[in-house]
Coordinates of C-alpha atoms in Angstrom, one line a residue:
Chain A
M23 CA 62.0 88.5 -30.4
L24 CA 65.0 86.7 -29.0
P25 CA 63.7 83.1 -28.3
G26 CA 64.3 80.5 -30.9
R27 CA 62.7 81.2 -34.2
D28 CA 61.6 77.6 -35.0
I29 CA 59.6 77.3 -31.8
N30 CA 58.0 80.5 -32.6
S31 CA 57.0 79.5 -36.1
T32 CA 55.4 76.2 -35.0
R33 CA 53.4 78.0 -32.4
M34 CA 52.6 80.7 -34.9
R35 CA 51.3 78.2 -37.3
R36 CA 49.2 76.6 -34.6
L37 CA 47.8 79.9 -33.6
L38 CA 47.1 80.9 -37.2
V39 CA 45.0 77.8 -37.5
A40 CA 43.2 78.7 -34.3
Y41 CA 42.7 82.2 -35.6
A42 CA 41.2 80.9 -38.8
V43 CA 38.9 78.6 -36.9
T44 CA 37.7 81.5 -34.8
L45 CA 37.3 83.6 -37.9
A46 CA 35.0 81.0 -39.3
V47 CA 33.0 80.7 -36.1
I48 CA 32.7 84.5 -35.7
G49 CA 32.3 85.3 -39.4
L50 CA 29.1 83.4 -39.5
P51 CA 27.0 85.1 -37.0
M52 CA 25.1 87.5 -39.1
S53 CA 21.5 86.5 -38.5
A54 CA 19.0 89.0 -37.3
A55 CA 16.7 87.0 -35.2
A56 CA 19.0 84.3 -34.1
H57 CA 17.9 80.8 -33.1
P58 CA 14.5 79.2 -33.2
H59 CA 12.0 80.9 -31.0
V60 CA 9.0 78.7 -32.1
F61 CA 8.9 75.0 -32.3
I62 CA 6.5 73.1 -34.5
D63 CA 5.9 69.4 -35.1
A64 CA 4.6 68.9 -38.6
V65 CA 2.7 66.1 -40.2
T66 CA 2.6 66.0 -44.0
T67 CA -0.1 64.1 -45.8
F68 CA 0.0 63.5 -49.6
Q69 CA -3.5 63.2 -51.0
F70 CA -4.0 61.3 -54.2
N71 CA -6.8 61.9 -56.7
R72 CA -8.5 59.3 -58.9
E73 CA -5.8 59.5 -61.5
R74 CA -3.3 58.3 -58.8
K75 CA -1.6 61.6 -58.8
I76 CA -0.9 63.9 -55.8
D77 CA -3.2 66.9 -56.1
R78 CA -3.1 68.1 -52.5
I79 CA -0.7 68.2 -49.7
A80 CA -2.3 68.6 -46.3
L81 CA -0.2 70.0 -43.4
S82 CA -0.8 69.7 -39.7
W83 CA 1.3 71.9 -37.4
H84 CA 1.5 71.4 -33.7
F85 CA 2.9 74.4 -31.9
D86 CA 5.0 74.5 -28.7
D87 CA 3.6 75.5 -25.4
L88 CA 4.9 79.1 -25.2
Y89 CA 3.8 80.1 -28.6
S90 CA 0.4 78.3 -28.3
S91 CA -0.2 80.1 -25.0
M92 CA 0.4 83.5 -26.7
L93 CA -1.8 82.7 -29.7
I94 CA -4.6 81.4 -27.4
D95 CA -4.3 84.6 -25.4
D96 CA -4.5 86.7 -28.6
F97 CA -7.2 84.9 -30.5
D98 CA -9.4 82.9 -28.1
R99 CA -11.2 86.2 -27.5
N100 CA -14.2 84.9 -25.7
R101 CA -12.0 82.7 -23.6
N102 CA -14.1 79.6 -24.1
G103 CA -11.1 77.4 -24.6
R104 CA -11.6 76.8 -28.3
F105 CA -11.4 78.7 -31.5
D106 CA -14.8 79.7 -32.8
P107 CA -15.2 80.2 -36.6
V108 CA -14.8 84.0 -36.2
E109 CA -11.7 83.5 -34.1
V110 CA -10.2 81.2 -36.7
Q111 CA -11.0 83.8 -39.3
A112 CA -9.1 86.4 -37.3
L113 CA -6.2 84.1 -36.8
Y114 CA -6.2 83.4 -40.5
T115 CA -6.1 87.1 -41.6
E116 CA -3.9 88.4 -38.8
A117 CA -1.3 85.7 -38.4
F118 CA -1.6 83.0 -41.1
V119 CA -2.0 84.9 -44.4
N120 CA 1.4 86.5 -43.8
L121 CA 3.0 83.1 -44.3
W122 CA 2.4 83.5 -48.0
H123 CA 5.7 85.5 -48.0
Y124 CA 7.4 82.4 -46.7
N125 CA 5.7 79.9 -49.0
F126 CA 3.7 78.7 -46.0
F127 CA 7.0 77.1 -44.9
T128 CA 6.3 74.4 -47.4
H129 CA 8.7 73.7 -50.2
I130 CA 7.8 71.4 -53.0
W131 CA 10.3 70.4 -55.6
V132 CA 9.1 68.4 -58.6
D133 CA 12.1 67.0 -60.5
G134 CA 14.3 69.4 -58.6
K135 CA 12.3 72.5 -59.5
E136 CA 10.6 74.4 -56.8
R137 CA 6.8 75.1 -57.1
K138 CA 5.7 78.5 -55.8
I139 CA 2.7 78.0 -53.5
E140 CA 0.0 80.6 -54.3
K141 CA -2.6 79.8 -51.7
A142 CA -3.3 77.6 -48.7
H143 CA -6.8 76.2 -48.5
N144 CA -9.2 75.1 -45.8
F145 CA -7.3 76.7 -42.9
Q146 CA -8.4 75.4 -39.6
A147 CA -7.0 76.0 -36.1
Y148 CA -7.7 74.0 -32.9
I149 CA -6.9 74.2 -29.3
L150 CA -6.2 70.7 -28.0
G151 CA -5.0 70.6 -24.4
Q152 CA -2.7 73.6 -24.1
R153 CA -1.5 73.4 -27.7
I154 CA -2.6 74.9 -30.9
Y155 CA -2.9 73.0 -34.1
Y156 CA -3.0 74.5 -37.6
Q157 CA -4.4 72.5 -40.5
F158 CA -4.4 73.6 -44.1
E159 CA -4.0 72.2 -47.6
I160 CA -1.9 73.1 -50.5
V161 CA -3.4 72.4 -53.9
V162 CA -0.8 71.1 -56.3
T163 CA -1.3 72.2 -59.9
P164 CA -0.7 70.4 -62.1
P165 CA -0.9 67.2 -60.0
I166 CA 2.2 65.3 -59.4
D167 CA 2.7 61.7 -60.5
P168 CA 5.2 60.5 -58.0
V169 CA 5.7 57.2 -59.9
K170 CA 7.3 59.2 -62.8
Q171 CA 8.4 62.4 -61.1
H172 CA 10.9 63.0 -58.3
L173 CA 9.1 64.7 -55.4
D174 CA 10.8 66.3 -52.5
V175 CA 9.0 68.3 -49.9
G176 CA 10.6 70.3 -47.2
V177 CA 8.7 71.8 -44.3
F178 CA 11.0 74.6 -42.9
D179 CA 11.2 78.2 -42.1
P180 CA 14.1 79.7 -44.1
T181 CA 14.7 82.3 -41.4
Y182 CA 14.9 79.7 -38.7
Y183 CA 12.6 81.8 -36.5
T184 CA 10.6 78.6 -36.3
A185 CA 12.2 75.2 -36.0
F186 CA 10.2 72.4 -37.6
E187 CA 10.4 68.9 -36.6
M188 CA 8.8 65.9 -38.2
A189 CA 6.1 64.9 -35.7
P190 CA 6.6 61.5 -34.2
P191 CA 5.6 58.7 -34.7
R192 CA 4.2 59.1 -38.2
P193 CA 5.3 62.4 -39.8
V194 CA 4.3 61.5 -43.4
L195 CA 1.0 60.0 -44.5
F196 CA -0.5 59.0 -47.8
S197 CA -4.2 59.2 -48.5
G198 CA -6.7 58.6 -51.3
S199 CA -8.4 55.4 -52.2
S200 CA -6.6 54.9 -55.5
R201 CA -2.9 55.4 -55.1
P202 CA 0.3 53.6 -55.9
S203 CA 2.3 52.1 -53.1
C204 CA 4.5 54.8 -51.6
T205 CA 7.4 55.0 -49.2
Y206 CA 9.3 58.0 -48.0
K207 CA 12.7 58.9 -46.7
I208 CA 13.6 61.9 -44.6
Y209 CA 17.0 63.2 -45.3
L210 CA 19.2 66.1 -44.2
D211 CA 18.7 68.5 -47.1
Q212 CA 22.1 70.0 -47.7
S213 CA 21.2 71.6 -50.9
H214 CA 18.9 74.1 -49.1
P215 CA 20.9 75.3 -46.1
I216 CA 19.2 77.8 -43.9
Y217 CA 20.3 80.0 -41.0
Y218 CA 23.5 81.0 -42.8
G219 CA 24.5 77.5 -43.5
A220 CA 24.4 76.4 -39.9
I221 CA 21.2 74.4 -40.3
A222 CA 20.0 72.1 -43.0
P223 CA 16.3 71.2 -43.0
H224 CA 14.9 67.7 -43.1
T225 CA 13.2 67.0 -46.3
I226 CA 10.8 64.3 -47.4
K227 CA 11.6 62.3 -50.5
V228 CA 8.7 60.3 -51.8
H229 CA 9.1 57.1 -53.7
C230 CA 6.1 55.5 -55.4
A231 CA 5.6 52.5 -57.6
N232 CA 2.6 51.0 -59.3
G233 CA 1.7 47.6 -58.1
Chain B
M14 CA 55.4 90.4 -22.4
D15 CA 55.8 88.1 -19.4
N16 CA 52.2 87.1 -19.4
R17 CA 52.5 85.7 -22.9
V18 CA 52.9 82.1 -21.9
P19 CA 49.9 81.7 -19.6
Y20 CA 47.7 83.2 -22.3
C21 CA 49.0 80.8 -24.9
R22 CA 48.4 77.9 -22.6
Q23 CA 44.8 78.7 -22.4
I24 CA 44.2 78.8 -26.1
P25 CA 44.6 75.1 -26.7
L26 CA 42.5 74.4 -23.7
L27 CA 39.7 76.5 -25.0
L28 CA 39.9 75.0 -28.4
S29 CA 39.9 71.5 -27.0
L30 CA 36.8 72.3 -25.0
W31 CA 35.1 73.4 -28.2
G32 CA 36.4 70.3 -30.0
V33 CA 35.2 68.0 -27.3
A34 CA 31.7 69.6 -27.4
L35 CA 31.7 69.2 -31.2
L36 CA 33.0 65.6 -31.0
L37 CA 30.3 64.7 -28.5
A38 CA 27.7 65.8 -30.9
L39 CA 29.4 64.3 -33.8
T40 CA 30.0 60.8 -32.5
Q41 CA 26.5 60.1 -31.4
P42 CA 24.4 59.7 -34.5
G43 CA 22.7 56.7 -32.9
V44 CA 21.5 58.5 -29.8
A45 CA 19.0 60.6 -31.6
Q46 CA 17.3 57.4 -32.8
A47 CA 17.3 55.9 -29.3
Q48 CA 15.5 59.0 -28.1
G49 CA 12.7 58.6 -30.6
N50 CA 14.0 61.2 -33.0
P51 CA 12.2 60.6 -36.3
F52 CA 15.1 62.1 -38.2
G53 CA 17.2 59.0 -37.8
S54 CA 16.7 57.8 -41.3
S55 CA 18.4 60.8 -42.8
A56 CA 21.3 59.9 -45.0
P57 CA 23.6 62.8 -45.4
G58 CA 24.4 63.2 -49.1
G59 CA 22.7 60.0 -49.8
G60 CA 19.4 61.4 -50.9
R61 CA 19.5 63.1 -54.2
G62 CA 18.9 66.7 -53.4
P63 CA 16.5 68.8 -55.4
G64 CA 19.4 69.8 -57.4
P65 CA 21.8 72.8 -57.4
G66 CA 19.6 74.6 -59.8
A67 CA 17.3 75.7 -57.0
P68 CA 19.2 77.6 -54.3
M69 CA 16.7 78.8 -51.7
G70 CA 17.2 82.5 -52.3
S71 CA 16.2 82.2 -56.0
A72 CA 12.6 82.1 -55.0
P73 CA 11.6 85.7 -55.3
T74 CA 9.0 85.4 -52.6
F75 CA 11.4 84.7 -49.9
A76 CA 12.1 88.1 -48.5
P77 CA 12.3 87.4 -44.8
E78 CA 16.0 88.1 -44.1
G79 CA 16.4 90.6 -46.8
P80 CA 19.7 90.8 -48.6
L81 CA 21.4 87.9 -46.8
Q82 CA 18.9 85.4 -48.0
G83 CA 20.5 84.4 -51.3
M84 CA 23.6 83.0 -49.7
H85 CA 24.2 79.4 -50.6
F86 CA 26.7 78.3 -48.1
I87 CA 26.7 75.3 -45.8
L88 CA 28.7 74.3 -42.8
P89 CA 30.0 70.7 -42.5
V90 CA 27.4 68.1 -41.6
P91 CA 28.8 67.4 -38.1
V92 CA 28.3 71.1 -37.2
I93 CA 24.8 71.0 -38.6
R94 CA 24.0 68.0 -36.5
F95 CA 25.4 69.7 -33.5
M96 CA 23.2 72.8 -34.2
L97 CA 20.1 70.6 -34.6
R98 CA 21.0 69.0 -31.3
V99 CA 21.2 72.4 -29.7
A100 CA 17.8 73.3 -31.1
E101 CA 16.4 70.0 -29.7
A102 CA 17.9 70.8 -26.3
Q103 CA 16.4 74.3 -26.4
R104 CA 13.0 72.9 -27.2
R105 CA 13.2 70.4 -24.3
F106 CA 14.2 73.2 -21.8
S107 CA 11.5 75.5 -23.1
E108 CA 8.8 72.8 -22.8
D109 CA 10.0 71.8 -19.3
L110 CA 10.1 75.5 -18.3
S111 CA 6.6 76.2 -19.4
E112 CA 5.3 73.1 -17.8
K113 CA 6.8 74.0 -14.4
M114 CA 5.7 77.6 -14.7
R115 CA 2.1 76.5 -15.4
A116 CA 2.3 74.3 -12.4
V117 CA 3.3 77.2 -10.2
G118 CA 0.5 79.3 -11.7
H119 CA -2.1 76.7 -11.1
G120 CA -1.0 75.0 -7.9
G121 CA 0.3 78.0 -6.1
S122 CA 3.3 76.1 -4.8
W123 CA 6.6 77.9 -5.5
R124 CA 8.7 74.9 -5.1
P125 CA 9.4 74.5 -8.9
A126 CA 10.8 78.0 -9.0
A127 CA 14.4 76.8 -8.4
V128 CA 14.0 74.3 -11.3
I129 CA 12.6 77.0 -13.4
V130 CA 15.6 79.2 -12.8
L131 CA 17.9 76.4 -13.7
L132 CA 16.0 75.5 -16.9
A133 CA 15.9 79.2 -17.9
F134 CA 19.7 79.4 -17.4
L135 CA 20.3 76.3 -19.5
Y136 CA 17.9 77.6 -22.1
G137 CA 19.9 80.8 -22.3
I138 CA 23.2 79.0 -22.7
F139 CA 21.8 77.0 -25.6
H140 CA 19.8 79.8 -27.1
A141 CA 22.9 81.8 -27.6
V142 CA 24.9 79.1 -29.3
G143 CA 23.8 79.8 -32.9
P144 CA 24.7 82.7 -35.1
G145 CA 23.5 86.0 -33.8
H146 CA 24.3 89.7 -34.1
G147 CA 25.5 90.0 -30.5
K148 CA 28.2 87.4 -31.0
F149 CA 29.1 89.0 -34.3
V150 CA 29.7 92.4 -32.6
T151 CA 31.5 90.8 -29.6
G152 CA 33.8 88.7 -31.8
T153 CA 34.6 91.4 -34.3
Y154 CA 35.1 94.0 -31.6
F155 CA 37.7 91.9 -29.7
M156 CA 39.4 90.9 -32.9
V157 CA 39.8 94.6 -33.7
R158 CA 40.5 96.0 -30.2
R159 CA 42.9 94.8 -27.6
A160 CA 41.2 94.0 -24.3
R161 CA 41.6 92.2 -21.1
I162 CA 39.9 88.9 -20.4
V163 CA 37.5 90.6 -18.0
H164 CA 36.3 92.7 -20.8
G165 CA 35.1 89.7 -22.8
V166 CA 33.1 88.5 -19.8
L167 CA 31.7 92.0 -19.2
M168 CA 30.7 92.4 -22.9
G169 CA 28.7 89.2 -22.7
A170 CA 27.1 90.3 -19.4
V171 CA 26.2 93.8 -20.7
I172 CA 24.7 92.5 -23.9
A173 CA 22.6 89.8 -22.2
G174 CA 21.6 92.1 -19.3
V175 CA 20.5 94.9 -21.6
Q176 CA 18.5 92.4 -23.7
A177 CA 16.8 91.1 -20.6
V178 CA 15.9 94.5 -19.2
V179 CA 14.6 95.7 -22.6
A180 CA 12.5 92.6 -23.0
I181 CA 11.1 93.1 -19.5
V182 CA 10.4 96.8 -20.0
A183 CA 8.8 96.2 -23.4
V184 CA 6.5 93.5 -22.1
L185 CA 5.5 95.5 -19.0
L186 CA 4.9 98.6 -20.9
L187 CA 3.2 97.2 -24.0
A188 CA 1.6 94.0 -22.9
E189 CA 0.6 94.9 -19.3
I190 CA -0.1 98.6 -19.6
V191 CA -1.0 99.2 -23.2
Q192 CA -2.6 95.8 -23.4
M193 CA -1.0 95.1 -26.8
S194 CA -1.4 91.6 -28.0
G195 CA 1.6 89.3 -27.9
T196 CA 1.4 88.8 -31.7
H197 CA 1.7 92.6 -32.2
L198 CA 4.4 92.9 -29.6
L199 CA 6.6 90.4 -31.3
M200 CA 5.8 92.1 -34.6
N201 CA 6.8 95.5 -33.3
S202 CA 10.0 94.3 -31.8
V203 CA 11.4 94.6 -35.3
Y204 CA 11.6 98.4 -34.6
L205 CA 13.8 97.8 -31.7
E206 CA 15.9 95.6 -33.9
A207 CA 16.2 98.4 -36.4
V208 CA 17.3 100.8 -33.6
S209 CA 19.9 98.2 -32.4
Y210 CA 21.3 97.7 -35.9
T211 CA 21.5 101.4 -36.5
L212 CA 23.5 101.9 -33.3
V213 CA 25.7 99.0 -34.3
I214 CA 26.4 100.7 -37.6
L215 CA 27.2 104.0 -35.9
I216 CA 29.6 102.3 -33.6
G217 CA 31.2 100.7 -36.6
V218 CA 31.6 104.1 -38.1
A219 CA 33.1 105.5 -34.9
M220 CA 35.5 102.6 -34.7
L221 CA 36.5 103.1 -38.3
V222 CA 37.2 106.8 -37.7
S223 CA 39.3 106.2 -34.7
S224 CA 41.1 103.3 -36.4
V225 CA 41.9 105.4 -39.5
L226 CA 43.1 108.3 -37.3
G227 CA 45.2 105.9 -35.4
R228 CA 43.9 106.7 -32.0
H229 CA 44.0 103.0 -31.3
S230 CA 47.5 102.3 -32.4
L231 CA 47.9 99.5 -30.0
F232 CA 50.6 97.1 -30.6
F233 CA 49.8 93.5 -31.3
G234 CA 50.4 91.3 -28.2
H235 CA 52.0 94.0 -26.1
S236 CA 50.8 94.1 -22.6
H237 CA 52.1 96.6 -20.1
G238 CA 50.8 95.2 -17.0
E239 CA 47.5 96.0 -15.3
G240 CA 46.7 99.6 -15.8
G241 CA 47.1 102.2 -18.4
D242 CA 47.5 99.9 -21.4
L243 CA 44.2 100.7 -22.9
P244 CA 43.3 104.1 -24.2
P245 CA 41.0 106.2 -22.0
R246 CA 38.0 105.9 -24.3
A247 CA 38.2 102.1 -24.7
G248 CA 35.8 101.4 -21.9
R249 CA 33.2 103.8 -23.2
E250 CA 33.5 102.4 -26.7
M251 CA 33.2 98.8 -25.5
L252 CA 30.1 99.7 -23.4
S253 CA 28.4 101.4 -26.3
A254 CA 29.0 98.5 -28.6
A255 CA 27.5 96.1 -26.0
V256 CA 24.5 98.3 -25.3
A257 CA 23.9 98.8 -29.0
A258 CA 24.0 95.1 -29.6
G259 CA 21.8 94.4 -26.6
I260 CA 19.0 96.8 -27.2
R261 CA 17.2 94.4 -29.3
P262 CA 15.1 92.2 -27.0
C263 CA 15.2 88.4 -27.5
S264 CA 11.9 87.0 -28.7
G265 CA 12.5 83.9 -26.5
A266 CA 12.5 86.1 -23.4
I267 CA 9.4 87.9 -24.6
L268 CA 7.6 84.6 -25.1
V269 CA 8.6 83.5 -21.6
L270 CA 7.4 86.8 -20.1
L271 CA 4.1 86.7 -21.9
F272 CA 3.6 83.1 -20.8
S273 CA 4.3 84.0 -17.2
I274 CA 1.7 86.8 -17.4
A275 CA -0.8 84.3 -18.8
Q276 CA -0.1 82.0 -15.9
G277 CA -0.3 84.9 -13.4
V278 CA 3.3 84.5 -12.3
L279 CA 5.0 87.6 -13.9
I280 CA 7.6 87.7 -11.1
L281 CA 8.7 84.2 -12.0
G282 CA 8.9 85.3 -15.7
I283 CA 11.1 88.2 -14.8
V284 CA 13.4 86.0 -12.7
A285 CA 13.5 83.4 -15.5
T286 CA 14.4 86.2 -17.9
F287 CA 17.4 87.2 -15.8
A288 CA 18.4 83.5 -15.4
M289 CA 18.3 83.2 -19.2
A290 CA 20.4 86.3 -19.5
V291 CA 23.1 84.7 -17.3
G292 CA 23.1 81.7 -19.7
V293 CA 23.3 84.0 -22.7
A294 CA 26.1 86.0 -21.1
M295 CA 28.1 82.9 -20.5
T296 CA 27.9 81.8 -24.1
V297 CA 28.6 85.3 -25.5
G298 CA 31.3 85.9 -22.9
M299 CA 33.0 82.7 -23.8
L300 CA 33.2 83.8 -27.4
G301 CA 34.5 87.2 -26.3
V302 CA 37.2 85.7 -24.1
S303 CA 38.2 83.2 -26.8
T304 CA 38.6 86.0 -29.3
I305 CA 40.7 88.1 -26.9
L306 CA 43.0 85.1 -26.1
L307 CA 43.4 84.3 -29.8
R308 CA 44.1 87.9 -30.7
H309 CA 46.6 88.1 -28.0
G310 CA 48.1 84.7 -29.0
V311 CA 48.5 85.7 -32.6
G312 CA 50.0 89.0 -31.7
T313 CA 52.5 87.3 -29.4
A314 CA 53.4 84.7 -32.0
L315 CA 53.8 87.0 -34.9
R316 CA 55.4 89.6 -32.7
P317 CA 55.6 92.3 -35.3
S318 CA 57.5 95.3 -34.4
G319 CA 57.5 99.0 -35.0
R320 CA 55.7 100.1 -38.2
V321 CA 54.7 96.6 -39.2
A322 CA 52.8 96.3 -36.0
T323 CA 51.1 99.6 -36.3
W324 CA 50.0 99.0 -39.9
T325 CA 48.9 95.5 -39.3
H326 CA 46.9 96.6 -36.4
R327 CA 45.4 99.5 -38.3
A328 CA 44.5 97.2 -41.2
V329 CA 42.8 94.7 -38.9
A330 CA 40.9 97.6 -37.2
V331 CA 39.7 99.1 -40.4
L332 CA 38.6 95.7 -41.8
G333 CA 36.8 94.9 -38.6
S334 CA 35.1 98.2 -38.4
L335 CA 34.0 97.8 -42.0
A336 CA 32.7 94.4 -41.2
I337 CA 30.6 95.7 -38.4
I338 CA 29.2 98.5 -40.6
G339 CA 28.5 96.1 -43.4
V340 CA 26.8 93.4 -41.4
G341 CA 24.9 96.1 -39.4
S342 CA 23.6 97.5 -42.6
L343 CA 22.6 94.1 -44.0
L344 CA 20.8 93.4 -40.7
L345 CA 19.1 96.7 -40.8
L346 CA 17.9 96.2 -44.3
G347 CA 16.7 92.7 -43.4
A348 CA 14.8 94.1 -40.4
L349 CA 13.2 96.8 -42.5
A350 CA 12.2 94.2 -45.1
R351 CA 10.3 92.2 -42.5
V352 CA 6.9 93.9 -42.4
G353 CA 5.2 91.2 -40.3
M354 CA 6.3 88.3 -38.3
P355 CA 6.4 84.8 -39.6
L356 CA 3.4 83.4 -37.8

């Protein structure tokens, strides 16, 4: 208590700042299953119909080695190195359908409003090399006209159990014989933070123009 | 009181270490592009977001994390970029680890084993960087209770060690003996989570009771030398907190163990799990030690005396205990809400 008061108060101020920083760092950690445990590379394909509108979004997920190995162990039941139709069906009902609760990790915003995804179509699963691929489609109803509407699509797991990455080298594709000319931008989506604000997903913004 | 100065000297040091780590991540936006990262084109704030009208939690179908889901809170972009980098590093270590482990399983040569241990250790360090309940318990505990540096290190070690042992036992018992599928094993680990969070809540309650009763009326920043300055029950309380937090196995360790079984090198998986635990222990321990130092530093700087000290301490202890109870409850509800696992 005896040493100079002014020295003390500077130090005190410094320490209080430090204390606040630690509070911030410690106050955050509240997640149940911390950190990503699964890594997926995703390719998103926007499919145009004859009216030059997007009526389907096809997704391709490429799983990491550890998780692929586990799924192969669990679902390649006859051990022939590939998923037979009956095994794909098992994978679908036992592992994939549950993703409905998580919007199939696909978040579509049309003019800033999120579309709930009711169903994923044409689910397929493949073993290529040591890795598993999922492929499925989301039917967009009503179809989106990206020339007139703002379209943002984020592929992410809100719990961050799975970390998604945009698969290099071409994470976003456009398909359909009759379509406007489109480009996309991938941005750090700060309006949809996940993992208690410690992570922002990467979201695709689609720009299209007739021409 | 004499050891006040050395403690205070270490605080700026620790903080600068954190700062340097953050700065490194912060000042290299170009590196990611050079490494072929497709995210390079991201423009923070540049892109018009989907609008504030659609916070994530508003979608009623998102129930994965239960009650915490609706939070619309975001850390500064540099921190997020740092976290994304941490995730990238984890992925790299994980992929290298599996590749080496597969090589041992196929080739029979155990030479990559040393590399595997190193990779697992690094994976552990990075795996524990993000928010997690173990760090929450550690941080809050040491903010509430006075402890010695060594306790911070021990807390990290016990949490990580228990986690590793639980993961190993769970995999041996369920995957090897009961032949449960990996998918189900991961799904069922939610029950262990629930047990862990329940214990965390109970410890919070115990801490609250002893704080209110004033059994822990320790003065801020006072240190009476080596022995006898902590109450007799402190060790037990610390240990229970660490065990409670650690009883939930880490999914990452379970995946590594399952993979090692698939490759026929379970022993290597067990070794890697312990190596991961050392990494996790270092990150969690670092947080524990930092909190202890800061608490001590603040106590020394404020140097409250007599009744002020007693009441300040008691208030902090009560708030901290309540935080542990509150967060434990939210985590428990979240775990119970998760019926299946994501994939």
